[in-house]
XYZ file of C-alpha atoms in Angstrom:
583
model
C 160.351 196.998 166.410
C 161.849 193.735 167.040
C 159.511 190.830 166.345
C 161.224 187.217 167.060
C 163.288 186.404 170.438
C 165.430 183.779 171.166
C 162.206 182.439 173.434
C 159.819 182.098 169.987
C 162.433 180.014 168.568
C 162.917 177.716 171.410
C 159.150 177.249 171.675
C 159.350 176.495 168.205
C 161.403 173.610 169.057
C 159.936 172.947 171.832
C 156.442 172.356 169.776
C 158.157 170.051 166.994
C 161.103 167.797 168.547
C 162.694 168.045 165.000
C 165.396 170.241 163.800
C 164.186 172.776 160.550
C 165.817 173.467 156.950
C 163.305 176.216 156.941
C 164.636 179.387 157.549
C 162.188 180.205 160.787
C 163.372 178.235 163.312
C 167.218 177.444 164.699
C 169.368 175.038 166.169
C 169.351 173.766 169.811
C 173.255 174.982 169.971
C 172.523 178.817 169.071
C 169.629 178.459 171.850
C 172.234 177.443 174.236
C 174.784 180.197 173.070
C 172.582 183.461 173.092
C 171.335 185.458 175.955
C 170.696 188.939 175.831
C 168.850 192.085 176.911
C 166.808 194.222 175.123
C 168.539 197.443 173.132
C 168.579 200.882 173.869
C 165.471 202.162 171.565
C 163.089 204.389 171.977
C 159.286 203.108 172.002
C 156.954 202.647 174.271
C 156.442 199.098 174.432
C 158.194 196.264 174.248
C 156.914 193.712 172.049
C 159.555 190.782 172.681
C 160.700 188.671 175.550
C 163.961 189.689 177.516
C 166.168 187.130 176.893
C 167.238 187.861 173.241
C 169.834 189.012 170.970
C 170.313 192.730 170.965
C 170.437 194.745 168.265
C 173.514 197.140 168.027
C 170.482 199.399 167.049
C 170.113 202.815 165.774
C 171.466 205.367 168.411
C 168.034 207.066 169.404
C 168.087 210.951 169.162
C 168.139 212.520 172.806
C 168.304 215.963 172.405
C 169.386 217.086 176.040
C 172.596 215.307 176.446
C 173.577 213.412 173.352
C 176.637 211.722 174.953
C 175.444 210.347 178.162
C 176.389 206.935 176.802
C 180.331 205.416 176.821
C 181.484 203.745 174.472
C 185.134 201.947 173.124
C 184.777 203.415 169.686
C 187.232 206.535 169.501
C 186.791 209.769 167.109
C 188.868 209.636 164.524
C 187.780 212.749 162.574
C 190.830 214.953 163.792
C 193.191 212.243 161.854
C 191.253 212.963 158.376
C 193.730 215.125 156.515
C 196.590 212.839 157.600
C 194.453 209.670 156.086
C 194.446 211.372 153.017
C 197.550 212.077 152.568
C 198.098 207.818 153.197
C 195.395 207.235 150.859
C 198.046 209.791 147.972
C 201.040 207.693 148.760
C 199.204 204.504 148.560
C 198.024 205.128 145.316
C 201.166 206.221 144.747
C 202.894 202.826 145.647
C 204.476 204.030 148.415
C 202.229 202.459 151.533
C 203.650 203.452 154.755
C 203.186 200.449 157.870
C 199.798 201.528 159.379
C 197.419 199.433 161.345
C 194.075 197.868 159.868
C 192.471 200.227 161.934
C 193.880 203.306 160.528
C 193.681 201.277 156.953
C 189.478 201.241 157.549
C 189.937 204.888 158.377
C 191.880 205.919 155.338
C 188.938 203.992 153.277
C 185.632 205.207 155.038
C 186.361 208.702 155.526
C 184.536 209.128 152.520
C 182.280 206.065 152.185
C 180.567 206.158 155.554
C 177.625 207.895 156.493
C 175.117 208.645 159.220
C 171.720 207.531 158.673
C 168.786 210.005 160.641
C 165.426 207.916 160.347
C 161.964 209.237 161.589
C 160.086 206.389 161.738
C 156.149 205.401 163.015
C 155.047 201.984 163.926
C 151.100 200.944 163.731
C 149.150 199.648 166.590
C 147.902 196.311 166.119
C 145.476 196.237 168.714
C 143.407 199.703 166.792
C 145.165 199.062 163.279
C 143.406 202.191 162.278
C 146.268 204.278 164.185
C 149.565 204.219 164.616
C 152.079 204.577 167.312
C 153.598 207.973 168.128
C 156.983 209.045 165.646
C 159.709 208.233 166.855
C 163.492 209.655 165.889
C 166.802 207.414 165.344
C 170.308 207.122 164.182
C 172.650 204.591 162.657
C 175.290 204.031 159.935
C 175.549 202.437 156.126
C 178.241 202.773 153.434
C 178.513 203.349 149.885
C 178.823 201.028 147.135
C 179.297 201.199 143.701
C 175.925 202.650 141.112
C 175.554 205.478 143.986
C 174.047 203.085 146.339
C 173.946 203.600 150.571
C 173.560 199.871 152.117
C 172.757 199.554 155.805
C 170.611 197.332 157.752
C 166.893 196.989 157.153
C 166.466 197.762 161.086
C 167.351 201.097 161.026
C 164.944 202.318 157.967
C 161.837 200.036 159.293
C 158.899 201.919 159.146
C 159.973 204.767 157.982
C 158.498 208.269 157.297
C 161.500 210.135 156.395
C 165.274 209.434 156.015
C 168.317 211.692 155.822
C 172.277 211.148 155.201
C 175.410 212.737 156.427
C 178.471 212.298 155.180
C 181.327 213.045 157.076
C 182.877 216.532 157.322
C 180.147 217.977 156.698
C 177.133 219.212 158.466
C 174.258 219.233 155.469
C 171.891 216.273 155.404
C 170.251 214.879 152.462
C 167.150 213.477 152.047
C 167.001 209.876 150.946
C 165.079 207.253 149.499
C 164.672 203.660 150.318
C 165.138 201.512 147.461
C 164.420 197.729 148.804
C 164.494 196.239 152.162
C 165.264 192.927 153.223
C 164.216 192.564 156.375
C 165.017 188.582 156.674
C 168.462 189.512 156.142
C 168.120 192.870 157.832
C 169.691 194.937 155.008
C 168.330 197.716 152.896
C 169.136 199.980 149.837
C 169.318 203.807 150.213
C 169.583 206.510 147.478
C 170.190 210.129 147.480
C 169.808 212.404 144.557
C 171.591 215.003 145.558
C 174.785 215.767 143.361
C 176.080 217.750 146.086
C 175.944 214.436 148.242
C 178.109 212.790 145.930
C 180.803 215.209 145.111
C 184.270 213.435 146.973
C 182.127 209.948 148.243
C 183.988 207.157 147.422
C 182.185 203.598 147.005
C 183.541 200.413 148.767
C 184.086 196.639 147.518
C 182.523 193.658 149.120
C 185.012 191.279 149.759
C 185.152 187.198 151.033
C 184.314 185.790 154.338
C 187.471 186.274 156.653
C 188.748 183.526 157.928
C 189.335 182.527 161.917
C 191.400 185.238 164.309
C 191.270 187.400 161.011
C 191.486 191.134 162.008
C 188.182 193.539 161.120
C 187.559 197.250 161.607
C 183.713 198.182 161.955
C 183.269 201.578 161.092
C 180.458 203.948 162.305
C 178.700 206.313 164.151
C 177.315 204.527 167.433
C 176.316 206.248 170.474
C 178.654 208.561 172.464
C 179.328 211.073 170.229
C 178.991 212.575 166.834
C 181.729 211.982 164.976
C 182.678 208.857 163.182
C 184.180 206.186 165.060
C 186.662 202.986 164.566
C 186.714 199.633 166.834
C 188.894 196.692 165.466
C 188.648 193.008 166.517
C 189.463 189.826 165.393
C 187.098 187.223 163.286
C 185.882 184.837 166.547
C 183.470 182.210 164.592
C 181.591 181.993 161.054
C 178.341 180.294 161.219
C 174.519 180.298 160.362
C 173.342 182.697 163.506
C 169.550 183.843 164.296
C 169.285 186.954 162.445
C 166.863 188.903 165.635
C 165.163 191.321 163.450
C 164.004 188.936 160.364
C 164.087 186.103 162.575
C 165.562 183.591 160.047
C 168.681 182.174 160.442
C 171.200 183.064 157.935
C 175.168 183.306 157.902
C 176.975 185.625 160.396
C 180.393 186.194 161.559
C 181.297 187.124 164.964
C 183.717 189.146 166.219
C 185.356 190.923 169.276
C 185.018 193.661 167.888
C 182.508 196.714 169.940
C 179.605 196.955 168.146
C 177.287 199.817 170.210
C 173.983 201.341 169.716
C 174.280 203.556 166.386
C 176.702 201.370 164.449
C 174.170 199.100 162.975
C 174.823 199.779 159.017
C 178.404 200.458 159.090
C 180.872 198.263 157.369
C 183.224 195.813 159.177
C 186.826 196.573 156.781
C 189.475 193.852 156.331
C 192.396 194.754 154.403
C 191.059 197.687 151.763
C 187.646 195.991 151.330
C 184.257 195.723 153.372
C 184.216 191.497 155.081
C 180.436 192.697 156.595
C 177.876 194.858 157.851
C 177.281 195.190 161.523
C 173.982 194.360 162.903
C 173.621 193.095 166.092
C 175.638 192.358 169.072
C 175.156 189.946 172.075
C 174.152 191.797 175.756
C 175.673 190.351 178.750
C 178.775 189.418 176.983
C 181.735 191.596 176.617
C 182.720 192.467 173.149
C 181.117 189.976 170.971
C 179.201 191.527 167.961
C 177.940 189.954 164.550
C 178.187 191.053 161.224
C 175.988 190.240 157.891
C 178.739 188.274 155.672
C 179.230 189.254 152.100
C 177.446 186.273 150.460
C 174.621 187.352 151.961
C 174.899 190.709 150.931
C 175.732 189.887 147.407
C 172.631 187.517 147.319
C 170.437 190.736 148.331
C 172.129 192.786 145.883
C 172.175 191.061 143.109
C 168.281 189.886 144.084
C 167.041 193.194 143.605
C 169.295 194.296 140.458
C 167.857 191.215 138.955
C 164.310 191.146 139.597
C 163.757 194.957 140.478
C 162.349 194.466 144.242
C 163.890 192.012 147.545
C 162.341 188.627 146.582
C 163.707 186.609 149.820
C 165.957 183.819 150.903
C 165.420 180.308 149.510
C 164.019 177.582 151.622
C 163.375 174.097 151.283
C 160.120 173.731 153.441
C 161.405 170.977 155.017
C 161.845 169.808 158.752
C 164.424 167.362 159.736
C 165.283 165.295 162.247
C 169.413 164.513 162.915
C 170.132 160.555 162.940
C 172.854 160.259 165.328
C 170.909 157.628 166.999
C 172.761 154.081 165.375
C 169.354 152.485 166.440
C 167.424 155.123 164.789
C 169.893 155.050 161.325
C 169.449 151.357 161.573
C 165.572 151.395 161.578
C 165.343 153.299 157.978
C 168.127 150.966 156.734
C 170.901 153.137 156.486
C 174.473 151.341 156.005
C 177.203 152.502 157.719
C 178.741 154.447 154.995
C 175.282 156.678 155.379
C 174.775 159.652 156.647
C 171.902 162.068 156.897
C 168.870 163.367 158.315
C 165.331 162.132 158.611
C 162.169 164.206 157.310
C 159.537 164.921 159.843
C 157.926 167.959 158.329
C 157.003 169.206 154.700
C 155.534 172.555 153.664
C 152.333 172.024 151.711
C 153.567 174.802 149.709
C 156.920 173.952 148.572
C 157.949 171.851 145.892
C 159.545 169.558 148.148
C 155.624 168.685 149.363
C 154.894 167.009 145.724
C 158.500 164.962 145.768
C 159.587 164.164 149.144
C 157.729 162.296 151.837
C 157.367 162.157 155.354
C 160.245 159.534 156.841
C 162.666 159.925 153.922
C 166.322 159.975 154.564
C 168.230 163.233 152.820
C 171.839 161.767 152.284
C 173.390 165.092 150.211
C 172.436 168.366 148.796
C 173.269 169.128 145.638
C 176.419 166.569 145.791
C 177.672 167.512 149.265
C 177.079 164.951 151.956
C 174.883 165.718 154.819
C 176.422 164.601 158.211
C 174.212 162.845 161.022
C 173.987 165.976 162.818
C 172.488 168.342 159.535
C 175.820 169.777 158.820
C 177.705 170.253 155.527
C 181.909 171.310 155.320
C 182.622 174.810 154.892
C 186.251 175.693 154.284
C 189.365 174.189 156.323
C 187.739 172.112 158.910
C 185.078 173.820 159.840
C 180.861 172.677 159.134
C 177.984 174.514 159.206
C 174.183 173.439 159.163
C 173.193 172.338 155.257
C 170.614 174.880 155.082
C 173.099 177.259 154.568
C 173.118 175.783 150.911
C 169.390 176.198 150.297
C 169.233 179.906 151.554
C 171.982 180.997 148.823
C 170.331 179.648 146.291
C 168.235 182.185 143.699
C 164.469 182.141 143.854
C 162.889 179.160 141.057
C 166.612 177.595 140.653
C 166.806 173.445 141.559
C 168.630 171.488 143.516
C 169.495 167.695 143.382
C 168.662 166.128 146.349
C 169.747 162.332 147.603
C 167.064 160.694 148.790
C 167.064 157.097 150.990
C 163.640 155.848 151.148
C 162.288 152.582 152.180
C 165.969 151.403 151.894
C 166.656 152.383 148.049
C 168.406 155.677 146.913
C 166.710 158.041 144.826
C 167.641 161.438 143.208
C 165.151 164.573 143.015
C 165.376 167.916 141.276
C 163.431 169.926 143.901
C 163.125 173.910 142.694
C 163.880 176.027 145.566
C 161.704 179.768 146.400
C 160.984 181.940 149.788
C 158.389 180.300 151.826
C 156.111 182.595 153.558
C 154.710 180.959 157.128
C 150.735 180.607 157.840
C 151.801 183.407 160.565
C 153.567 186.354 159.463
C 157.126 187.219 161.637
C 156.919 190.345 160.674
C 155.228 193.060 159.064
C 157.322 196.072 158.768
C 156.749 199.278 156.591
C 152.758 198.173 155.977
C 149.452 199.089 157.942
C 147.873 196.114 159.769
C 145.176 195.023 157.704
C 141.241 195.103 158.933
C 137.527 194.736 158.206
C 134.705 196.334 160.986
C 131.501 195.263 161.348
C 128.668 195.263 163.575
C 131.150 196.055 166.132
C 133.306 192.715 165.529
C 137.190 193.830 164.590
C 138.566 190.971 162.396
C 142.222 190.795 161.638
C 144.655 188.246 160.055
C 146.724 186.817 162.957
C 150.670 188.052 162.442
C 153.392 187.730 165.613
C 153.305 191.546 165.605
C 149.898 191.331 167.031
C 151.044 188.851 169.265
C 153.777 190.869 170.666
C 151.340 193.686 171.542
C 150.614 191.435 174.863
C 154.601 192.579 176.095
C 157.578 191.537 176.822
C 156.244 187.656 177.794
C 153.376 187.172 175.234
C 153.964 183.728 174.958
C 152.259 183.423 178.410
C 150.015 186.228 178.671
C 148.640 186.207 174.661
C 145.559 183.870 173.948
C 146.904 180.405 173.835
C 145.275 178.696 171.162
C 146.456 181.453 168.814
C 149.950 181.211 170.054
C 150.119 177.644 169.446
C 148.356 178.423 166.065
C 150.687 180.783 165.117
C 154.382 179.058 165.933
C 152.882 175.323 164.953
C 150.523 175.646 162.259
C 151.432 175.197 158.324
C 149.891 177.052 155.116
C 147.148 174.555 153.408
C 147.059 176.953 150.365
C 148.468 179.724 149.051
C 147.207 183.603 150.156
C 145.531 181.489 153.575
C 145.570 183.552 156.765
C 144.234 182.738 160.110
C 141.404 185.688 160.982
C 140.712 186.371 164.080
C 138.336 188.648 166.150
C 140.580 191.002 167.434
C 137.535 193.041 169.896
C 134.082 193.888 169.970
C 133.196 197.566 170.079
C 130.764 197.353 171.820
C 127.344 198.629 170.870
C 123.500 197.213 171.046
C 123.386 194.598 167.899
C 126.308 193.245 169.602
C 124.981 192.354 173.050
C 126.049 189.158 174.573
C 129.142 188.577 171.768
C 131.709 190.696 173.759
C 133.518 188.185 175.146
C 133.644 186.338 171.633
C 137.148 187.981 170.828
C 140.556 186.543 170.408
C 138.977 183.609 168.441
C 139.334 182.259 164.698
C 136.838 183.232 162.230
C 136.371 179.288 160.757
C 133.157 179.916 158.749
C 130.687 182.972 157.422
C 127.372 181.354 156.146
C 128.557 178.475 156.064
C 132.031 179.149 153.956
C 134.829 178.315 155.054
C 136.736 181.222 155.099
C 140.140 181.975 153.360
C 141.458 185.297 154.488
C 140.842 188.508 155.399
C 139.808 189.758 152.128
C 137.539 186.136 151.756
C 136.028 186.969 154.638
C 135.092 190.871 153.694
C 133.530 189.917 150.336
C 131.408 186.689 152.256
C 130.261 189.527 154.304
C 129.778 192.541 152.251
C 128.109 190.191 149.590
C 125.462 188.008 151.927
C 121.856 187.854 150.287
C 120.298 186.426 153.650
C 118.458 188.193 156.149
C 120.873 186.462 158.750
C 124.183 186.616 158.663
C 126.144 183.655 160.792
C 129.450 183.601 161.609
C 131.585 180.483 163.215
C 133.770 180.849 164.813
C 136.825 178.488 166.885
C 136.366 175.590 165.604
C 132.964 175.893 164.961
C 132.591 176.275 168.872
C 130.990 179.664 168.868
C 128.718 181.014 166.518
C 127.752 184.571 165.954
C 123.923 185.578 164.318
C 123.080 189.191 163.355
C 120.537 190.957 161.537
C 122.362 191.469 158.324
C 120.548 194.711 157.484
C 120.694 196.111 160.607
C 124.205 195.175 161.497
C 124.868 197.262 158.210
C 123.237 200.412 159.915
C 125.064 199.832 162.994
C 128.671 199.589 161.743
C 128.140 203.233 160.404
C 126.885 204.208 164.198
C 129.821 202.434 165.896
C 132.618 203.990 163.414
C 131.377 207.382 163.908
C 131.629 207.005 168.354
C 135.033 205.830 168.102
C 136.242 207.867 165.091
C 137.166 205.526 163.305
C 137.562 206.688 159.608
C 136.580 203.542 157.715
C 135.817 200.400 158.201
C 138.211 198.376 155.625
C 141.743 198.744 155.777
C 143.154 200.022 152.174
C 144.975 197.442 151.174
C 141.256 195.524 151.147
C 139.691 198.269 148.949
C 142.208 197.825 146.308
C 141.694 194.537 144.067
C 144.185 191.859 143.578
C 144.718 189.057 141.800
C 146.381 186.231 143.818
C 148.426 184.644 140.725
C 150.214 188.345 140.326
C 150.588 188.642 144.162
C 152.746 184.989 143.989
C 154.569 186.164 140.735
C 157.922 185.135 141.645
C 161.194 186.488 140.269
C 161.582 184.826 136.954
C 158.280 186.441 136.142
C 159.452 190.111 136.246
């Protein structure tokens, strides 16, 4: 499911008048630039508003008429033997004058394959269930060490995953390695040796440049064979990535990119320039691809450390100076240039070096412009966070520093910042603790999104402002809510006590989910009391008979138990943080 719109992030911005280094929020430009439609997917809810990026998502399986979409990709299968016989004189040294189109074909015919998903999603209003199965399609390519990549999107929450490679009409069962679902990319492998037998792996290559032609390769919608569209590289910049909801570097192009051929590589020359993911509704023609630093960074992030650690972020929010008045005020000469820091992360590094009000001239050497942007390649700039998220998890970065008029140098180490909030919360069960009726959850966006389509406006308000404003104050801190009351005698009176924060149990101030269940599982009093929102409600039971009751109330609405199981399993916090170095 998709979990951040184009409408969270301009709320986000709406909330703090400051631009962000973090990777969760975006720039007033791509606000301006993006509005889209939902995709073609099959669920039965929509948990995001309407005017969003779409997802050139996973063709969804209909089993009466397959093709009752049109698309501009065109079959290519019937030109395979000829390919190969290119692909003999090439090696040969004898390359006859083909288009890059008919170049990508020569190359995927035995690199690309189709990706069949069965997937479930959880409810997050009854965590203890989840959503009916649903069936899907897309694409992904092989790379070298007998690795599938395609986008995280079309394995999320998945139950079971099969490959096809062209020309042939077995499937193969296959596993998912790692998933990054910020940069919406995953890892498949496939055991099979008969899989294998005539695959060919492709090479990542560099970012195209401008008006550069591209071939995205794939199976989308419309038929069953594989299918070529070729455009031309349109603009290379930091772009809302819809299903992590981070902003990270894209390219667009004008190339199709349809329902199915999410996965599939985008070929310039003889080697792979991206990996299609999304694609822009309302417009005509104008699709995005992942880039191949981003890719590599994934990569080489789970080679290294054995699992998808994240993107890098600062935990910083800035403001851009291209007010003179405002550049003049924190003493900035006219050779200067920068931007001003509003916000800091309590848990970042940055939080124990920088301070509120400080000026950050350059990043890591380059010079920040007015506006937040760095230069990238022949006359072109691109917001500085770009530099932070390519960074590897624990590595440092100098940072140039005006404060109170003097310049200053910091070495600030840089990791993946997780928000108070969760985004997202694919391939996991909701977490949950039941008792005396009372359904406590942490607070994520996914349950957020369970209100539809507009949640922003229909969802509880204080817990929507909570959840796009509010910062971590320590590490492993979530915001627990009462999600309902099932209702039952020793819970009279307290049913309309849901949707609120859980502040305080006996007087504790409570942590997290798991906090909260050992405060209540462990009370020694014959009352148990419960604050909650802002200490404006309070909640008294019978601790004892509460006890007897949650058994009662579990049994009527068949509810197997009353702890989640990540909550029966112990963990220790310090191992939970572990960050890559530590592996």
């Amino acid at each position: 499911m998709l979990l951040r719109s184009f409408r969270t992030v301009e709320l986000l911005r709406r909330i703090s008048t400051s631009s962000s280094v973090s990777g969760y929020r975006t720039s007033p430009s791509v606000l301006q630039r993006y509005n889209g439609v939902l995709p073609h997917r099959v669920t039965t809810e929509s948990p995001f508003p309407s005017h969003i990026f779409r997802f050139c998502y996973s063709l969804s399986v209909n089993s009466q008429n397959e093709n009752q979409h049109t698309t501009l990709s065109a079959p290519v299968s019937s030109r395979r033997v000829k390919n190969r016989k290119i692909s003999r004189r090439r090696k040969a040294g004898k390359s006859p004058s083909i288009s890059p189109a008919a170049d990508a074909v020569d190359l995927a015919l035995d690199s690309v394959v189709k990706i069949f998903t069965v997937s479930t999603s959880p409810s997050y209003f009854l965590p203890w269930q989840n959503k009916s199965q649903r069936e899907s399609m897309g694409s992904g390519f092989v790379i070298s060490g007998r690795k599938i990549i395609t986008n995280a999107h079309v394995v999320a929450d998945h139950s079971f995953v099969l490959v096809r490679k062209h020309g042939s009409s077995i499937k193969h069962r296959a596993e998912v390695q790692a998933v990054g679902h910020e940069c919406d990319l995953a890892i498949l492998v496939v055991d099979s040796e008969v899989f294998w037998e005539g695959m060919n792996s492709l090479e990542l290559g560099d970012i195209p440049f401008l008006q550069e032609a591209v071939a995205v390769v794939g199976y989308p919608q419309g038929g069953d064979n594989i299918s070529v569209t070729k455009g031309v590289v349109s603009r290379v910049e930091p772009t809302q990535y819809v299903h992590g909801a981070t902003q990270l570097m894209a390219i667009q192009i004008d190339a199709a990119i349809n329902p199915g051929n999410s996965g599939g590589p985008a070929i310039m020359g003889n080697k792979v320039a991206g990996v299609a993911f999304q694609n822009l509704s309302g417009a005509e023609n104008i699709g995005y691809i992942i880039p191949t630093p981003v890719i590599k960074h994934f990569i080489n992030g789970v080679e290294e450390c054995g699992k998808y650690i994240g993107f890098c972020s600062m935990g910083v929010s800035c403001q851009p100076m291209e007010n003179g008045e405002l550049r003049s005020g924190f003493q900035m000469s006219s050779e200067m240039t920068g931007v001003l820091v509003s916000k800091i992360n309590p848990l970042s590094d940055a939080h124990k070096i920088l301070k509120k009000d400080d000026v950050i001239l350059a990043f890591d050497g380059v010079p920040i412009a007015n506006d937040g942007t760095v230069p990238f390649r022949n006359r072109e700039r691109i917001t500085f966070d770009y530099l932070v998220s390519m960074k590897k998890p624990d590595e440092t970065a100098l940072v140039k520093v005006l404060r109170e008029g003097k310049e200053h140098e910091f070495s600030i180490t840089l990791r993946p910042l997780q928000p108070l909030v969760p985004v997202h919360q694919f391939d996991q069960l909701p977490s949950y603790y039941i008792f005396a009726g009372f359904v406590f959850v942490p607070l994520t966006q996914p349950y957020l999104h369970e209100y539809g389509e507009d949640w922003y406006n229909t969802s509880p308000r204080t817990l929507c402002q909570r959840a796009l404003k509010d910062l971590p104050k320590k590490a492993g801190q979530q915001l627990v809510i009462v999600s309902q009351v099932l209702m039952d005698d020793i819970n009279t009176g307290y049913e309309r006590l849901a949707e609120l924060q859980v502040n305080k149990v006996n007087g504790v101030e409570v942590d997290n989910l798991r906090h909260l269940c050992q405060l209540i599982e462990n009370c020694n009093t014959e009352k148990l009391r419960i604050d909650l929102d802002d200490e404006s409600r309070v909640i008294v039971l019978n601790y004892q008979s509460a006890k007897i009751a949650t058994s009662l109330i579990l049994k009527r609405h068949r509810i197997a138990s009353a702890i989640s199981s990540d909550l029966l399993v112990e963990q220790n916090p310090e191992t939970e943080l572990a960050s890559c170095s530590a592996v």
